[in-house]
Amino acid sequence: MTTTDTTGVDAPGTAPTEVAPTQVCASTPMGYGSMRRKEDARFIRGQGRYLDDIALPGMLHGAILRSPFAHARIVSIDTSAAEAHPKVKAVITGETLAGLGLAWMPTLSHDVQAVLATDKVRFQGQEVAFVVAEDRYAARDALGLIEVDYEPLDAVIDARTALDEGAPVIRDDLDGRTDNHIFDWEAGDAAATDDVFARADVVAECDMLYPRVHPAPMETCGSIASMDPVTGKLVVYTTTQAPHAHRTVYALVAGLPEHKIQIIAPDIGGGFGNKVGIYPGYVCAVVGTIVTGVPVKWVEDRSENLMATSFARDYHMRGEIASTKDGKLLGVRVKVLADHGAFNGTAQPSKMPAGLFHVFSGSYDIAAAHCQVTGVYTNKAPGGVAYACSFRITEAVYLIERLVDVLARDQGWDPAELRMKNLVQPEQFPYTTALGWEYDSGDYPRTLQKALDIAGYAELRREQAEKRERGELMGIGISFFTEAVGAGPRKTMDILGLGMADGAELRVHPTGKAVLRLSCMSQGQGHSTTFAQIVAQELGISPDDIEVVQGDTDQTPFGLGTYASRSTPVSGAATVMVARKVRERAKIVAAAMLEVSPDDLEWEKGRFQVAGDPSASAAIADIAMAAHSDLELPDGVEGHLDATCVYNPPNLTYPCGAYICVVDVDAGTGQVKVRRFIAVDDCGVRINPMIVEGQVHGGLADGVGMALMQLMAFDSDGNHLGASFMDYLLPTAMECPSWELGETVTPSPHHPIGAKGVGESATVGSPPAVVNAVLDAIGVRHADMPLTPAHVWRAMRGDPIRTDLAID
Amino acid sequence: MQVPAQFDYERATGVRHAIALLTRYGPESRLVAGGHSLIPMMKLRIANPETLIDINDLDELTGISITDGALRIGAMVRHAELLDSPLAVEHFPILVDAERVIADPVVRNRGTIGGSLCQADPSEDLSAAFTALHAVAVIEGESGRREVPAREFHTGPYQTVVGDAEILVEVRVPIRTGSGSAYEKVERRVGDWAVAAGGAALWLDGDTVGEVGIGLTAVGAAHFCAPQAEDFLRGGPATEERFAEAGRIAAEHVRPTADQRGPEDYKRHLAGELTTRALRRAAARARGSEA
Ligand SMILES: Cc1cc2nc3c(=O)[nH]c(=O)nc-3n(C[C@H](O)[C@H](O)[C@H](O)COP(=O)(O)OP(=O)(O)OC[C@H]3O[C@@H](n4cnc5c(N)ncnc54)[C@H](O)[C@@H]3O)c2cc1C
């Protein structure tokens, strides 16, 4: 573990520290290092193979008719004109599905969700009917021929009114439902927390909304279902981050035999959590192939993706933080109103209705903390935690990092000093938080100091003061986050009863080339490269000689897939363990080759050699050939080197990072320019530093987007006001500064190679840094995301906007 | 993927041919230029024309030149071409300012000047820029050509004076000495439509405003212009105080509507702020003293 070298905020007069960009290795490294991604040659040449690139013989096309209303009773559906269309092969409604027992499907959160609406529609964009036709034009034309008679009902749009007396009851399909309440859940010690608040010198409170946002991957969701009428085997090509979980869910939902289901995830054009769950369209495609006897493809369009698939966040939080008058943090507590939409479909460990939100004490040594979360139904799309959030840690980090800034502002303290004073110290690890998490490792003060050094913090504050004199608005925002990734330990975490473990299988062919089969699934993270590098590091086989297979359930071992930054912590560990198993087998074979006892052999990267006699050695490729040859092996030893393993993580890993954002604000228009962004990440050991930086770049851009422009509001009728990329803005390179990255490395003590996840770190850590910077610039205590020009201007006038509702 | 409904397709070979086709297919036919407004609307099935008449082969509608003391811009000139035009830079930098903030390079490579004006989106940038410049639109129909001032071109949101069987052929901007012009836009993100935008053109006689044009978009300014502010400035000194006052007057007369880009008060504020900023920069350019 790296040790601490300095504490305290940088001395006045320090100039920024330059950061050099990562150098890419000239040749393929035998193990870790910044090698170019093996998959990129294919992608750059346009040779990716995404779902919509796949055409099966005789394939038909599906399209979904969606509800224009947020809440309405379905009086009748007339499909006769659509059925009469010459190119239409089938029209499926909720009634058809009800006959098959498929009108409703279970969600990942102990609820049910309508596949196609039968009784009511409960959000705008909800699935009402499915047309199967010869081509997608005809399918779309036929949607216009279906007549649905709706009786509109009052909608619940403002989550803060969902529990009001007399609010329309959304889920009257559930027996005995008389309100929109889903759950109450709490964590931490309420009495101890109340106690520190009662004794604290200073308390700061703040109401904040982490608004509804959408993952918006470049590729939308879709599926091709193909039931072979002869063998009875169902093959589903689908945009999934978790192919094995999908297979099991199809088996459980549709009653299909699991060994007759094959899920194939082709290349995935971005997931960010959007492609974890099973959507009604996927189920409709399966029903479509069963009904028609030929493959059916369904691919949603952009508006469907934004309106109906997993959103994220939507947390209304009332947070409080307590400290001594010297700025020692004592306690934090929060009440959350969680808007889960019309069906409770959040994807998270079963026993945790608010996911991992209870890491909200953040990176600070805080004695007492408590949260109380209430989930409610509203007439909006279901979903809940998707989008690079590590199961609600995004909300948790935003809460604590905003509260710390609010406290600093109220008391006139420097936000960097306040953080530095309260960070968990390196010698406190493993550190158990007031909420019961055991943080594995970290050197928080050094990480923050490094960010302050790169930023030239004192210099920036001086520049800000000068600018203020001239009436120019400049802001500096800090956030320090602790992530909790790699879910998760079997005893506490499961999804739909499935333990959150992952498998790996490694075959070494006679010529020493290898195939690694994984249960996780890349959506752009570079698994083909990183995982090959792990094997290379362990076995001395070049990454160029290792094929990484993922996404096909017939070819890969069971496991829960890629989301919540869990691939490297879980599948990465499985890969290490399986490579080490192979090495153990290789050792026995090498001993037979060299005619010595295995105990006399030493592993030198890529070869076993006889202790004390380096000239007597066998390289892994030779061992592989020998393992398949007629070489006589000791009794009881099988040939071949192949191995499999399952990795059950003993704990989560806890990456951290210190982020600093510098903005300029145009006082006349409210426009924000992100001038600089410094990100120092600690994700433990870096397997491919270039890929790590790429993950951080993407997450930072995401954070700028959420903080400044991503707006998914609803008007009072429940119309979705962010249903296209004209309305729901994603950031471009023009809104992003040249990121300034740094790193500290504190390996995870319980992970076999000390690696932690990094996929979501920047998405989790960056929004509060941007928001803190903007509010610092305009001298406002709080305003919710997104800080669009209009919102900044309004906030400056003391009249901030409710960003979850229509602006009127 | 969004897919349009079925339509027929014709490729016009000349302006007369295009007009003949429009006449033949009637009001359910539409010209397609760059297609960057029309085709997305067709995919969303907001527009469902029965016939598309493609005018991309019409060389008569291309080119930027100086003709008869005016800058002439063909209707099929792409945004990218106007952005890069040395003539525009020299005579009317407002056009370059505006082009720089219209959409993105992909849209600018195909989208046309004529398509922009005829689409008549209430947030369209060039409508405001040409309004500020007192430009003239040249429209051709069966009975020949007619000229319409930019300020009379739009009759409402998505509506223009161009008839069903007519075609916009070019835009002309008279060149006079002492001019300076500029465009200011607030967008939520690069490539976004304007939250509000304003353009100004000034023709100075020494320090006096000889002629002035102010164009505003996305703020509900009738015909994209601010005549009260122009009247206030015309004939007076070109000073910072008067530009600020002109901004105040312009803001008073707009009728913005709230949407997710911003509330009404903010858009009204921007109408004033951007008018003042555009006037300031236009004056600096007219004086050759732009910072
Ligand atoms: C992503 C995106 C962002 C955009 N952002 C902006 C922006 O910020 N600011 C802005 O101002 N615009 C913006 N636009 C609009 C863009 O400028 C227009 O789409 C484009 O310039 C219209 O021109 P076109 O050639 O593509 O028109 P088309 O789509 O081909 O046609 C538009 C309409 O004009 C008619 N038409 C076209 N040419 C003629 C003619 N010569 N005579 C008569 N009628 C004609 C067509 O029949 C049709 O009704 C954006 C567009 C997109 C797609």
PDB file of N, CA, C and O in Angstrom, chain A residues 495-521:
ATOM      1  N   ILE A 495     -29.399 -10.848  -6.708  1.00  0.00           N
ATOM      2  CA  ILE A 495     -30.378 -10.244  -7.602  1.00  0.00           C
ATOM      3  C   ILE A 495     -31.389 -11.334  -7.896  1.00  0.00           C
ATOM      4  O   ILE A 495     -31.009 -12.394  -8.420  1.00  0.00           O
ATOM      5  N   LEU A 496     -32.631 -11.107  -7.557  1.00  0.00           N
ATOM      6  CA  LEU A 496     -33.698 -12.102  -7.751  1.00  0.00           C
ATOM      7  C   LEU A 496     -33.295 -13.461  -7.197  1.00  0.00           C
ATOM      8  O   LEU A 496     -33.564 -14.486  -7.798  1.00  0.00           O
ATOM      9  N   GLY A 497     -32.587 -13.436  -6.081  1.00  0.00           N
ATOM     10  CA  GLY A 497     -32.195 -14.701  -5.466  1.00  0.00           C
ATOM     11  C   GLY A 497     -30.915 -15.305  -6.038  1.00  0.00           C
ATOM     12  O   GLY A 497     -30.466 -16.349  -5.564  1.00  0.00           O
ATOM     13  N   LEU A 498     -30.354 -14.668  -7.073  1.00  0.00           N
ATOM     14  CA  LEU A 498     -29.109 -15.190  -7.650  1.00  0.00           C
ATOM     15  C   LEU A 498     -27.928 -14.502  -6.976  1.00  0.00           C
ATOM     16  O   LEU A 498     -27.836 -13.266  -6.967  1.00  0.00           O
ATOM     17  N   GLY A 499     -27.022 -15.278  -6.411  1.00  0.00           N
ATOM     18  CA  GLY A 499     -25.847 -14.725  -5.748  1.00  0.00           C
ATOM     19  C   GLY A 499     -24.989 -13.958  -6.737  1.00  0.00           C
ATOM     20  O   GLY A 499     -24.911 -14.308  -7.914  1.00  0.00           O
ATOM     21  N   MET A 500     -24.331 -12.896  -6.272  1.00  0.00           N
ATOM     22  CA  MET A 500     -23.622 -12.020  -7.204  1.00  0.00           C
ATOM     23  C   MET A 500     -22.177 -12.481  -7.442  1.00  0.00           C
ATOM     24  O   MET A 500     -21.226 -11.739  -7.273  1.00  0.00           O
ATOM     25  N   ALA A 501     -22.062 -13.746  -7.856  1.00  0.00           N
ATOM     26  CA  ALA A 501     -20.751 -14.299  -8.164  1.00  0.00           C
ATOM     27  C   ALA A 501     -20.569 -14.353  -9.676  1.00  0.00           C
ATOM     28  O   ALA A 501     -21.526 -14.197 -10.427  1.00  0.00           O
ATOM     29  N   ASP A 502     -19.335 -14.551 -10.128  1.00  0.00           N
ATOM     30  CA  ASP A 502     -19.075 -14.668 -11.560  1.00  0.00           C
ATOM     31  C   ASP A 502     -18.082 -15.786 -11.826  1.00  0.00           C
ATOM     32  O   ASP A 502     -17.172 -16.024 -11.037  1.00  0.00           O
ATOM     33  N   GLY A 503     -18.269 -16.426 -12.960  1.00  0.00           N
ATOM     34  CA  GLY A 503     -17.396 -17.539 -13.316  1.00  0.00           C
ATOM     35  C   GLY A 503     -16.370 -17.146 -14.367  1.00  0.00           C
ATOM     36  O   GLY A 503     -16.510 -16.136 -15.049  1.00  0.00           O
ATOM     37  N   ALA A 504     -15.334 -17.969 -14.486  1.00  0.00           N
ATOM     38  CA  ALA A 504     -14.366 -17.816 -15.574  1.00  0.00           C
ATOM     39  C   ALA A 504     -13.894 -19.206 -15.947  1.00  0.00           C
ATOM     40  O   ALA A 504     -13.833 -20.108 -15.103  1.00  0.00           O
ATOM     41  N   GLU A 505     -13.574 -19.355 -17.220  1.00  0.00           N
ATOM     42  CA  GLU A 505     -13.126 -20.636 -17.726  1.00  0.00           C
ATOM     43  C   GLU A 505     -11.952 -20.345 -18.645  1.00  0.00           C
ATOM     44  O   GLU A 505     -12.045 -19.455 -19.488  1.00  0.00           O
ATOM     45  N   LEU A 506     -10.856 -21.061 -18.463  1.00  0.00           N
ATOM     46  CA  LEU A 506      -9.670 -20.787 -19.280  1.00  0.00           C
ATOM     47  C   LEU A 506      -9.203 -22.074 -19.930  1.00  0.00           C
ATOM     48  O   LEU A 506      -8.996 -23.086 -19.255  1.00  0.00           O
ATOM     49  N   ARG A 507      -9.066 -22.021 -21.242  1.00  0.00           N
ATOM     50  CA  ARG A 507      -8.526 -23.166 -21.964  1.00  0.00           C
ATOM     51  C   ARG A 507      -7.209 -22.742 -22.583  1.00  0.00           C
ATOM     52  O   ARG A 507      -7.140 -21.691 -23.211  1.00  0.00           O
ATOM     53  N   VAL A 508      -6.191 -23.589 -22.421  1.00  0.00           N
ATOM     54  CA  VAL A 508      -4.925 -23.325 -23.106  1.00  0.00           C
ATOM     55  C   VAL A 508      -4.753 -24.425 -24.146  1.00  0.00           C
ATOM     56  O   VAL A 508      -4.697 -25.605 -23.816  1.00  0.00           O
ATOM     57  N   HIS A 509      -4.706 -24.015 -25.403  1.00  0.00           N
ATOM     58  CA  HIS A 509      -4.616 -24.977 -26.504  1.00  0.00           C
ATOM     59  C   HIS A 509      -3.205 -25.559 -26.576  1.00  0.00           C
ATOM     60  O   HIS A 509      -2.265 -24.988 -26.016  1.00  0.00           O
ATOM     61  N   PRO A 510      -3.041 -26.665 -27.286  1.00  0.00           N
ATOM     62  CA  PRO A 510      -1.718 -27.314 -27.355  1.00  0.00           C
ATOM     63  C   PRO A 510      -0.594 -26.363 -27.761  1.00  0.00           C
ATOM     64  O   PRO A 510       0.522 -26.456 -27.257  1.00  0.00           O
ATOM     65  N   THR A 511      -0.881 -25.394 -28.644  1.00  0.00           N
ATOM     66  CA  THR A 511       0.194 -24.501 -29.097  1.00  0.00           C
ATOM     67  C   THR A 511       0.380 -23.310 -28.173  1.00  0.00           C
ATOM     68  O   THR A 511       1.105 -22.375 -28.485  1.00  0.00           O
ATOM     69  N   GLY A 512      -0.298 -23.314 -27.057  1.00  0.00           N
ATOM     70  CA  GLY A 512      -0.054 -22.266 -26.069  1.00  0.00           C
ATOM     71  C   GLY A 512      -0.913 -21.027 -26.243  1.00  0.00           C
ATOM     72  O   GLY A 512      -0.725 -20.032 -25.559  1.00  0.00           O
ATOM     73  N   LYS A 513      -1.845 -21.074 -27.162  1.00  0.00           N
ATOM     74  CA  LYS A 513      -2.813 -19.975 -27.280  1.00  0.00           C
ATOM     75  C   LYS A 513      -3.970 -20.285 -26.332  1.00  0.00           C
ATOM     76  O   LYS A 513      -4.252 -21.455 -26.067  1.00  0.00           O
ATOM     77  N   ALA A 514      -4.645 -19.220 -25.893  1.00  0.00           N
ATOM     78  CA  ALA A 514      -5.649 -19.462 -24.849  1.00  0.00           C
ATOM     79  C   ALA A 514      -6.986 -18.820 -25.187  1.00  0.00           C
ATOM     80  O   ALA A 514      -7.064 -17.840 -25.933  1.00  0.00           O
ATOM     81  N   VAL A 515      -8.032 -19.384 -24.627  1.00  0.00           N
ATOM     82  CA  VAL A 515      -9.383 -18.819 -24.733  1.00  0.00           C
ATOM     83  C   VAL A 515      -9.920 -18.639 -23.317  1.00  0.00           C
ATOM     84  O   VAL A 515      -9.950 -19.591 -22.542  1.00  0.00           O
ATOM     85  N   LEU A 516     -10.343 -17.413 -23.021  1.00  0.00           N
ATOM     86  CA  LEU A 516     -10.905 -17.111 -21.705  1.00  0.00           C
ATOM     87  C   LEU A 516     -12.388 -16.861 -21.873  1.00  0.00           C
ATOM     88  O   LEU A 516     -12.797 -16.044 -22.705  1.00  0.00           O
ATOM     89  N   ARG A 517     -13.193 -17.556 -21.099  1.00  0.00           N
ATOM     90  CA  ARG A 517     -14.649 -17.388 -21.211  1.00  0.00           C
ATOM     91  C   ARG A 517     -15.172 -16.735 -19.942  1.00  0.00           C
ATOM     92  O   ARG A 517     -14.892 -17.206 -18.839  1.00  0.00           O
ATOM     93  N   LEU A 518     -15.922 -15.670 -20.149  1.00  0.00           N
ATOM     94  CA  LEU A 518     -16.347 -14.845 -19.013  1.00  0.00           C
ATOM     95  C   LEU A 518     -17.863 -14.764 -18.920  1.00  0.00           C
ATOM     96  O   LEU A 518     -18.562 -14.808 -19.925  1.00  0.00           O
ATOM     97  N   SER A 519     -18.347 -14.535 -17.713  1.00  0.00           N
ATOM     98  CA  SER A 519     -19.787 -14.358 -17.526  1.00  0.00           C
ATOM     99  C   SER A 519     -20.187 -12.889 -17.610  1.00  0.00           C
ATOM    100  O   SER A 519     -21.365 -12.572 -17.709  1.00  0.00           O
ATOM    101  N   CYS A 520     -19.202 -12.009 -17.570  1.00  0.00           N
ATOM    102  CA  CYS A 520     -19.549 -10.589 -17.686  1.00  0.00           C
ATOM    103  C   CYS A 520     -19.600 -10.195 -19.151  1.00  0.00           C
ATOM    104  O   CYS A 520     -19.306 -10.999 -20.025  1.00  0.00           O
ATOM    105  N   MET A 521     -20.006  -8.980 -19.454  1.00  0.00           N
ATOM    106  CA  MET A 521     -20.263  -8.605 -20.838  1.00  0.00           C
ATOM    107  C   MET A 521     -19.890  -7.147 -21.090  1.00  0.00           C
ATOM    108  O   MET A 521     -20.479  -6.231 -20.531  1.00  0.00           O
TER     109      MET A 521
END
